[in-house]
XYZ file of C-alpha atoms in Angstrom:
472
model
C 7.940 11.463 19.861
C 10.248 10.191 22.633
C 10.281 6.558 24.039
C 8.196 7.616 27.157
C 5.355 9.106 25.133
C 5.422 5.973 22.877
C 5.081 3.547 25.900
C 2.390 5.805 27.277
C 0.699 5.584 24.012
C 0.780 1.884 23.749
C -0.455 1.486 27.283
C -3.537 3.546 26.486
C -4.125 1.401 23.368
C -4.094 -1.828 25.539
C -6.369 -0.164 28.214
C -8.803 0.823 25.665
C -8.879 -2.677 24.249
C -9.615 -4.109 27.363
C -12.396 -1.866 28.042
C -13.907 -2.632 24.624
C -13.769 -6.300 25.285
C -15.271 -5.829 28.788
C -18.551 -4.139 27.693
C -20.173 -3.397 24.362
C -21.074 -0.034 25.687
C -17.258 0.964 25.159
C -17.378 0.083 21.477
C -17.053 3.728 20.695
C -13.316 3.381 21.653
C -12.824 1.445 18.464
C -12.690 4.981 16.764
C -9.848 5.886 19.043
C -7.977 2.658 18.067
C -8.573 3.496 14.284
C -7.140 7.077 15.016
C -4.117 5.495 16.634
C -3.616 3.543 13.349
C -2.909 7.001 11.657
C 0.137 7.648 13.777
C 3.639 7.485 12.241
C 5.622 5.645 14.839
C 5.738 1.839 13.940
C 5.350 0.663 17.610
C 2.096 2.421 17.974
C 1.046 1.134 14.564
C 1.842 -2.451 15.549
C 0.056 -1.989 18.835
C -3.129 -0.515 17.199
C -3.178 -3.175 14.525
C -2.952 -5.850 17.044
C -5.662 -4.282 19.281
C -8.033 -3.895 16.291
C -7.304 -7.606 15.505
C -8.189 -8.649 19.165
C -11.343 -6.484 19.258
C -12.865 -7.837 16.087
C -11.828 -11.429 16.764
C -13.937 -11.238 19.840
C -16.868 -9.456 18.232
C -17.235 -11.629 15.191
C -17.588 -14.629 17.342
C -19.569 -13.024 20.346
C -21.851 -10.919 18.286
C -22.145 -12.131 14.602
C -22.765 -8.484 13.169
C -21.391 -9.798 9.890
C -24.529 -11.887 9.349
C -27.104 -9.323 10.776
C -28.521 -11.973 13.006
C -31.355 -10.766 15.378
C -31.308 -12.234 18.819
C -33.443 -9.634 20.757
C -37.242 -10.147 21.432
C -38.889 -6.697 21.173
C -38.923 -4.594 17.905
C -37.314 -1.680 19.797
C -34.485 -3.969 20.993
C -34.111 -5.537 17.509
C -33.878 -1.918 15.899
C -31.049 -1.042 18.269
C -29.234 -4.260 17.661
C -29.401 -3.631 14.038
C -27.923 -0.239 14.452
C -25.077 -1.529 16.630
C -24.473 -4.385 14.047
C -24.419 -1.991 11.275
C -22.109 0.351 13.154
C -19.770 -2.522 13.883
C -19.826 -3.563 10.278
C -18.751 -0.152 9.186
C -15.808 -0.114 11.658
C -14.800 -3.611 10.676
C -14.761 -2.554 7.072
C -12.649 0.473 8.147
C -10.283 -1.957 9.998
C -9.835 -4.107 6.967
C -8.997 -1.054 4.761
C -6.319 -0.085 7.531
C -4.960 -3.461 7.822
C -4.606 -3.681 3.932
C -2.989 -0.394 3.718
C -0.426 -1.489 6.371
C 0.615 -4.277 3.884
C 2.543 -1.373 1.925
C 4.053 0.297 4.858
C 7.821 0.900 4.810
C 8.221 -1.059 8.007
C 8.373 -4.886 7.491
C 7.214 -5.388 11.041
C 4.135 -3.402 10.613
C 3.396 -5.608 7.324
C 3.890 -8.918 8.989
C 1.644 -8.002 11.917
C -1.226 -6.715 9.726
C -0.884 -9.802 7.540
C -1.012 -11.989 10.719
C -4.112 -10.206 11.926
C -5.748 -10.638 8.654
C -4.912 -14.317 8.469
C -6.371 -14.670 12.037
C -9.733 -12.971 11.038
C -9.981 -15.372 8.057
C -9.498 -18.351 10.277
C -12.859 -17.483 12.029
C -16.006 -19.250 10.540
C -18.089 -15.877 10.704
C -15.494 -14.142 8.467
C -14.682 -17.012 6.251
C -18.368 -17.737 5.549
C -19.197 -14.128 4.340
C -18.166 -14.136 0.706
C -18.393 -10.415 0.383
C -15.928 -9.891 3.284
C -13.476 -12.295 2.067
C -13.651 -11.120 -1.385
C -13.066 -7.417 -0.209
C -10.163 -8.407 1.936
C -8.566 -10.542 -0.725
C -8.930 -7.713 -3.332
C -7.316 -5.215 -0.844
C -4.582 -7.452 -0.129
C -3.662 -8.195 -3.783
C -3.984 -4.539 -4.653
C -1.258 -3.782 -1.979
C 0.908 -6.687 -2.693
C 1.445 -5.964 -6.427
C 1.359 -2.098 -6.257
C 3.137 -0.472 -9.103
C 5.637 1.845 -6.968
C 6.586 -0.296 -4.129
C 8.993 -3.396 -4.208
C 6.920 -5.921 -2.013
C 9.306 -8.943 -2.228
C 9.761 -8.990 1.652
C 5.984 -9.285 2.535
C 5.122 -11.518 -0.547
C 7.365 -14.167 1.015
C 5.096 -14.293 4.075
C 1.849 -14.562 2.057
C 1.699 -18.435 2.469
C 0.629 -17.699 6.121
C -2.565 -16.249 4.899
C -3.487 -19.500 2.997
C -2.124 -21.835 5.552
C -4.293 -20.225 8.307
C -7.568 -20.775 6.460
C -9.571 -23.999 6.236
C -10.435 -23.435 2.548
C -7.049 -22.427 1.213
C -8.021 -23.499 -2.243
C -10.947 -20.896 -2.206
C -8.598 -18.212 -1.042
C -5.788 -19.019 -3.658
C -8.502 -19.082 -6.269
C -9.738 -15.609 -5.299
C -6.093 -14.439 -5.190
C -5.656 -15.558 -8.842
C -8.765 -13.938 -9.792
C -7.887 -10.575 -8.535
C -4.228 -10.855 -9.766
C -5.724 -11.134 -13.241
C -8.125 -8.105 -12.787
C -5.157 -6.042 -11.663
C -3.098 -7.021 -14.667
C -6.008 -6.049 -16.953
C -6.755 -2.844 -15.099
C -3.164 -1.500 -15.006
C -2.126 1.005 -17.657
C 0.219 -0.529 -20.258
C 3.036 -0.981 -20.404
C 3.170 -1.869 -16.792
C 5.873 -0.870 -14.503
C 8.820 -3.067 -13.775
C 7.947 -3.069 -10.042
C 4.493 -4.010 -10.630
C 5.494 -6.931 -12.980
C 8.107 -8.209 -10.496
C 5.519 -8.192 -7.622
C 3.190 -10.164 -9.818
C 5.735 -12.788 -10.813
C 6.888 -13.178 -7.199
C 3.279 -13.575 -6.095
C 2.567 -16.122 -8.930
C 5.614 -18.157 -7.748
C 4.403 -18.134 -4.064
C 0.969 -19.483 -5.374
C 2.705 -22.010 -7.511
C 4.662 -23.358 -4.297
C 1.205 -24.341 -2.847
C -0.752 -27.549 -3.284
C -3.219 -26.594 -5.785
C -6.478 -28.304 -6.996
C -7.674 -28.592 -10.526
C -9.445 -25.241 -10.410
C -6.538 -23.258 -9.152
C -4.192 -25.001 -11.591
C -6.409 -23.871 -14.507
C -6.615 -20.334 -13.105
C -2.715 -20.285 -12.552
C -2.319 -21.380 -16.174
C -4.439 -18.455 -17.431
C -2.751 -16.012 -15.199
C 0.674 -16.951 -16.267
C -0.150 -16.921 -19.946
C -1.725 -13.319 -19.580
C 1.311 -12.327 -17.758
C 3.803 -13.535 -20.300
C 2.134 -11.500 -23.054
C 3.122 -8.216 -21.349
C 6.331 -6.297 -22.364
C 9.043 -6.601 -19.698
C 12.483 -5.665 -18.924
C 15.356 -8.030 -19.818
C 16.380 -8.729 -16.401
C 12.811 -9.720 -15.345
C 12.772 -11.967 -18.495
C 15.757 -13.784 -17.279
C 14.279 -14.110 -13.801
C 11.135 -15.743 -15.224
C 13.056 -18.194 -17.409
C 15.121 -19.050 -14.327
C 11.970 -19.982 -12.333
C 9.565 -20.947 -15.029
C 10.514 -24.613 -14.462
C 9.032 -24.698 -10.984
C 6.047 -22.888 -11.922
C 4.969 -24.969 -14.970
C 4.784 -28.133 -12.977
C 1.728 -26.577 -11.130
C -0.041 -25.487 -14.307
C -2.886 -27.414 -15.892
C -1.368 -27.423 -19.277
C 2.425 -26.770 -19.134
C 2.493 -27.119 -23.122
C 0.904 -23.709 -23.467
C 4.378 -22.323 -22.600
C 5.961 -23.980 -25.668
C 5.854 -20.790 -27.846
C 7.301 -18.712 -25.153
C 10.183 -21.043 -24.441
C 10.943 -21.868 -28.011
C 11.076 -18.145 -29.062
C 13.408 -17.554 -25.998
C 15.637 -20.471 -27.040
C 15.849 -18.821 -30.619
C 16.826 -15.375 -29.053
C 20.542 -16.570 -28.398
C 22.824 -15.543 -25.688
C 22.004 -15.757 -21.975
C 18.165 -15.804 -22.833
C 18.589 -18.878 -24.918
C 20.666 -20.560 -22.115
C 18.038 -19.877 -19.359
C 15.142 -21.324 -21.622
C 17.030 -24.544 -21.860
C 15.661 -26.274 -18.769
C 12.016 -25.356 -19.267
C 12.179 -26.565 -22.912
C 13.867 -29.790 -21.753
C 11.109 -30.379 -19.102
C 8.532 -30.109 -21.693
C 10.274 -32.690 -23.913
C 11.044 -35.109 -21.097
C 7.852 -34.957 -19.119
C 5.166 -33.742 -21.530
C 6.276 -35.316 -24.787
C 6.997 -32.199 -26.635
C 8.440 -32.901 -30.024
C 11.323 -30.478 -30.626
C 13.709 -32.133 -32.897
C 16.111 -29.103 -33.159
C 16.894 -29.091 -29.439
C 20.246 -30.820 -29.394
C 21.356 -29.193 -32.672
C 20.866 -25.757 -30.949
C 22.423 -26.941 -27.774
C 25.413 -28.227 -29.821
C 25.588 -24.591 -31.389
C 25.862 -23.112 -27.982
C 29.212 -24.683 -27.129
C 31.394 -21.848 -28.175
C 34.461 -20.176 -26.529
C 32.199 -17.472 -25.180
C 30.426 -19.891 -22.945
C 33.541 -20.199 -20.674
C 33.292 -16.825 -19.669
C 29.586 -16.380 -19.452
C 28.032 -15.331 -16.187
C 25.758 -18.508 -16.214
C 28.519 -21.002 -17.094
C 28.028 -23.067 -14.047
C 24.267 -23.366 -14.789
C 24.857 -23.999 -18.537
C 27.259 -27.070 -17.801
C 24.944 -28.386 -15.140
C 21.896 -28.345 -17.423
C 24.071 -29.707 -20.379
C 25.314 -32.578 -18.370
C 21.549 -33.252 -17.428
C 20.433 -33.099 -20.961
C 23.182 -35.564 -22.171
C 22.808 -37.961 -19.402
C 20.267 -40.279 -21.071
C 21.860 -43.449 -22.327
C 19.349 -43.646 -25.242
C 20.925 -40.810 -27.019
C 22.805 -41.833 -30.270
C 26.443 -42.245 -30.018
C 27.232 -39.815 -32.988
C 25.341 -36.984 -31.114
C 27.246 -37.536 -27.711
C 30.406 -37.833 -29.711
C 29.907 -34.554 -31.223
C 29.502 -32.786 -27.799
C 32.617 -34.615 -26.426
C 34.762 -33.731 -29.474
C 33.660 -29.948 -29.547
C 34.171 -29.521 -25.879
C 37.570 -31.102 -26.022
C 38.552 -28.916 -28.980
C 37.313 -25.850 -26.989
C 39.409 -26.884 -24.090
C 42.740 -26.140 -25.963
C 42.144 -22.383 -25.824
C 39.843 -22.187 -22.591
C 41.018 -20.817 -19.266
C 42.293 -23.344 -16.671
C 39.015 -22.825 -14.508
C 36.962 -23.938 -17.460
C 39.207 -26.932 -18.342
C 38.682 -28.180 -14.813
C 35.057 -28.615 -15.827
C 35.469 -29.716 -19.289
C 37.515 -32.676 -18.796
C 35.328 -34.369 -16.246
C 32.301 -33.491 -18.529
C 33.824 -35.266 -21.352
C 34.553 -38.213 -19.288
C 30.966 -38.387 -18.033
C 29.933 -38.649 -21.621
C 32.200 -41.329 -22.244
C 31.199 -43.363 -19.095
C 27.407 -43.085 -20.105
C 28.325 -44.290 -23.687
C 31.036 -46.955 -23.572
C 30.934 -46.954 -27.544
C 32.799 -43.509 -27.312
C 35.825 -45.153 -25.630
C 37.183 -45.741 -29.062
C 37.755 -42.052 -29.233
C 40.433 -42.228 -26.404
C 41.934 -45.413 -27.431
C 42.016 -45.708 -31.293
C 44.679 -47.925 -32.797
C 43.520 -47.521 -36.371
C 45.063 -44.021 -36.460
C 48.777 -43.028 -37.333
C 50.877 -41.889 -34.266
C 51.037 -38.452 -35.750
C 47.880 -36.872 -37.330
C 48.276 -34.486 -40.357
C 44.566 -33.824 -40.434
C 41.402 -34.473 -38.358
C 38.321 -35.920 -39.982
C 36.135 -33.888 -37.453
C 34.415 -30.700 -38.979
C 34.359 -27.960 -36.473
C 32.263 -25.510 -38.535
C 29.510 -28.021 -39.238
C 26.250 -27.118 -37.515
C 24.676 -30.469 -37.466
C 26.157 -32.910 -34.857
C 25.173 -35.956 -37.302
C 27.425 -34.451 -40.101
C 30.581 -33.368 -38.083
C 32.188 -36.709 -38.239
C 33.109 -36.663 -34.475
C 32.969 -40.540 -34.314
C 35.555 -40.941 -37.101
C 37.980 -38.808 -35.101
C 39.673 -39.233 -31.813
C 40.157 -37.087 -28.617
C 43.696 -36.252 -29.244
C 42.999 -32.951 -27.463
C 43.143 -34.743 -24.228
C 46.705 -36.007 -24.949
C 47.608 -32.349 -25.735
C 46.128 -31.161 -22.401
C 48.425 -33.804 -20.494
C 51.095 -31.177 -20.967
C 48.961 -28.209 -19.513
C 50.813 -25.737 -17.311
C 48.368 -26.729 -14.457
C 49.496 -30.071 -12.905
C 46.033 -31.078 -11.841
C 44.603 -30.489 -15.330
C 47.557 -32.576 -16.788
C 46.653 -35.364 -14.206
C 42.948 -35.325 -15.054
C 43.719 -35.608 -18.988
C 46.048 -38.566 -18.274
C 43.255 -40.604 -16.804
C 42.077 -43.484 -19.125
C 39.659 -45.371 -16.588
C 36.671 -43.311 -17.179
C 34.123 -43.116 -14.406
C 31.101 -40.955 -13.977
C 31.542 -38.187 -11.423
C 29.302 -35.433 -9.908
C 30.234 -32.067 -11.415
C 28.253 -29.802 -8.847
C 31.488 -29.428 -6.814
C 33.538 -28.068 -9.674
C 31.171 -26.038 -11.615
C 31.788 -22.962 -9.586
C 35.645 -23.162 -9.899
C 37.320 -19.900 -10.723
C 40.845 -18.799 -11.510
C 41.188 -17.454 -7.902
C 40.184 -20.771 -6.419
C 43.040 -22.479 -8.445
C 45.651 -19.959 -7.250
C 44.456 -20.281 -3.697
C 44.536 -24.079 -3.666
C 48.281 -23.981 -4.878
C 49.186 -21.344 -2.405
C 47.977 -23.384 0.543
C 50.325 -26.227 -0.716
C 53.419 -24.069 -0.778
C 55.466 -24.198 2.625
C 56.610 -20.735 3.555
C 60.224 -21.922 4.675
C 60.926 -23.540 1.197
C 60.157 -20.707 -1.235
C 63.250 -19.997 -3.431
C 64.160 -16.246 -3.111
C 67.519 -16.421 -5.145
C 68.928 -18.339 -8.050
C 72.287 -18.642 -6.297
C 72.452 -19.560 -2.720
C 74.169 -16.813 -0.616
C 77.159 -17.722 1.475
C 77.624 -14.870 3.864
C 78.539 -11.512 2.456
C 80.571 -12.947 -0.421
C 79.050 -12.872 -3.886
C 79.412 -15.739 -6.112
C 82.016 -15.315 -9.128
C 79.437 -15.776 -11.789
C 76.882 -13.457 -10.056
C 75.486 -10.807 -12.566
C 73.780 -7.689 -11.240
């Protein structure tokens, strides 16, 4: 369809909309608008969607057909009004179905307009007060948003418009949670990855809203049911990454204890990403998890320096070890293990490790003895520290010293050498260096080199005569 035909089509839709609004006798034109909603062109679909919204926003206020109120005096007129109201209600139901179907359209523009029209309808008292209409609308919306075959990330991000538009946002959110749970129970197991991802994204959107106690309880039940499903490894990681935000809106976050502790025991990246959620349960909700720091200590291995989530790991570890109430032997164990690992770590990792160690010492002044011991010989033949010990309390880190820092003073990277030489310990923010890579280090040094001072020969050339000791 060429542009002229599309423009003509859109003009006809606008003309019919004006006629319908002008006189109820032209209400039959609503059928034409619904027919336009079956076209393929997105501009025509957007125009028909807006037209249907405009028409029914007018009728639900001017003619309360949803309630079936009778305003006519004679029985004959009352019967006619009932027929009109019944017919309008059928067309309104068809319009709601069309608007919900548009939420899974391939065009994001069509999705946004249909969601905007739905939210406008829900703003009206007539629609909002009709529980059957609202329930049917929300059921249709949820059914389209978490479809098993379409990634709905783009439109799920716009869903808060729906709740913010209504006066009773808590009631709408509650209905959404009810229908999410119904959809999860009705879907054939194992559920598709797309379905589960849509569910999780919608759950996170709901958790970002202000929830009352009822919604918090419903959200908790939905999350617990959702986490019982089998899911892909990538989705599992996404959930662990965002679970800390969601749990704050749950009525009982401690119900996630089993999920997070089992994830922590898996090891690898899964274990790393469960750290934050588990720490929140310990810190804010008094979860007793005595093995937390021992398992965190076991995660400090050479592989962590090359892990995809290295920056996240060191950020979280710095947070977990920030408390000044932790025993000195525990913090000393982390400082010693990290300094030992730094001897064989890439330069980009050492740039993080040294400030990390100094942060531990700054928060725990009793550890300063490890960088300024005078009770040890100038040359060590053995180290009291036991690197293979799994328990931080038994590794004898406090009996040792951080001689590794003295070794790093001779590192090939001058900036690392300078950092290792510091003895005035002060806590610093690690966020600016957590993402440091080898490429960043090379680039920073390349910028310092002046182009006209780069040596190209080991013997300075004097004209065309070669030096006597020149060797080809």
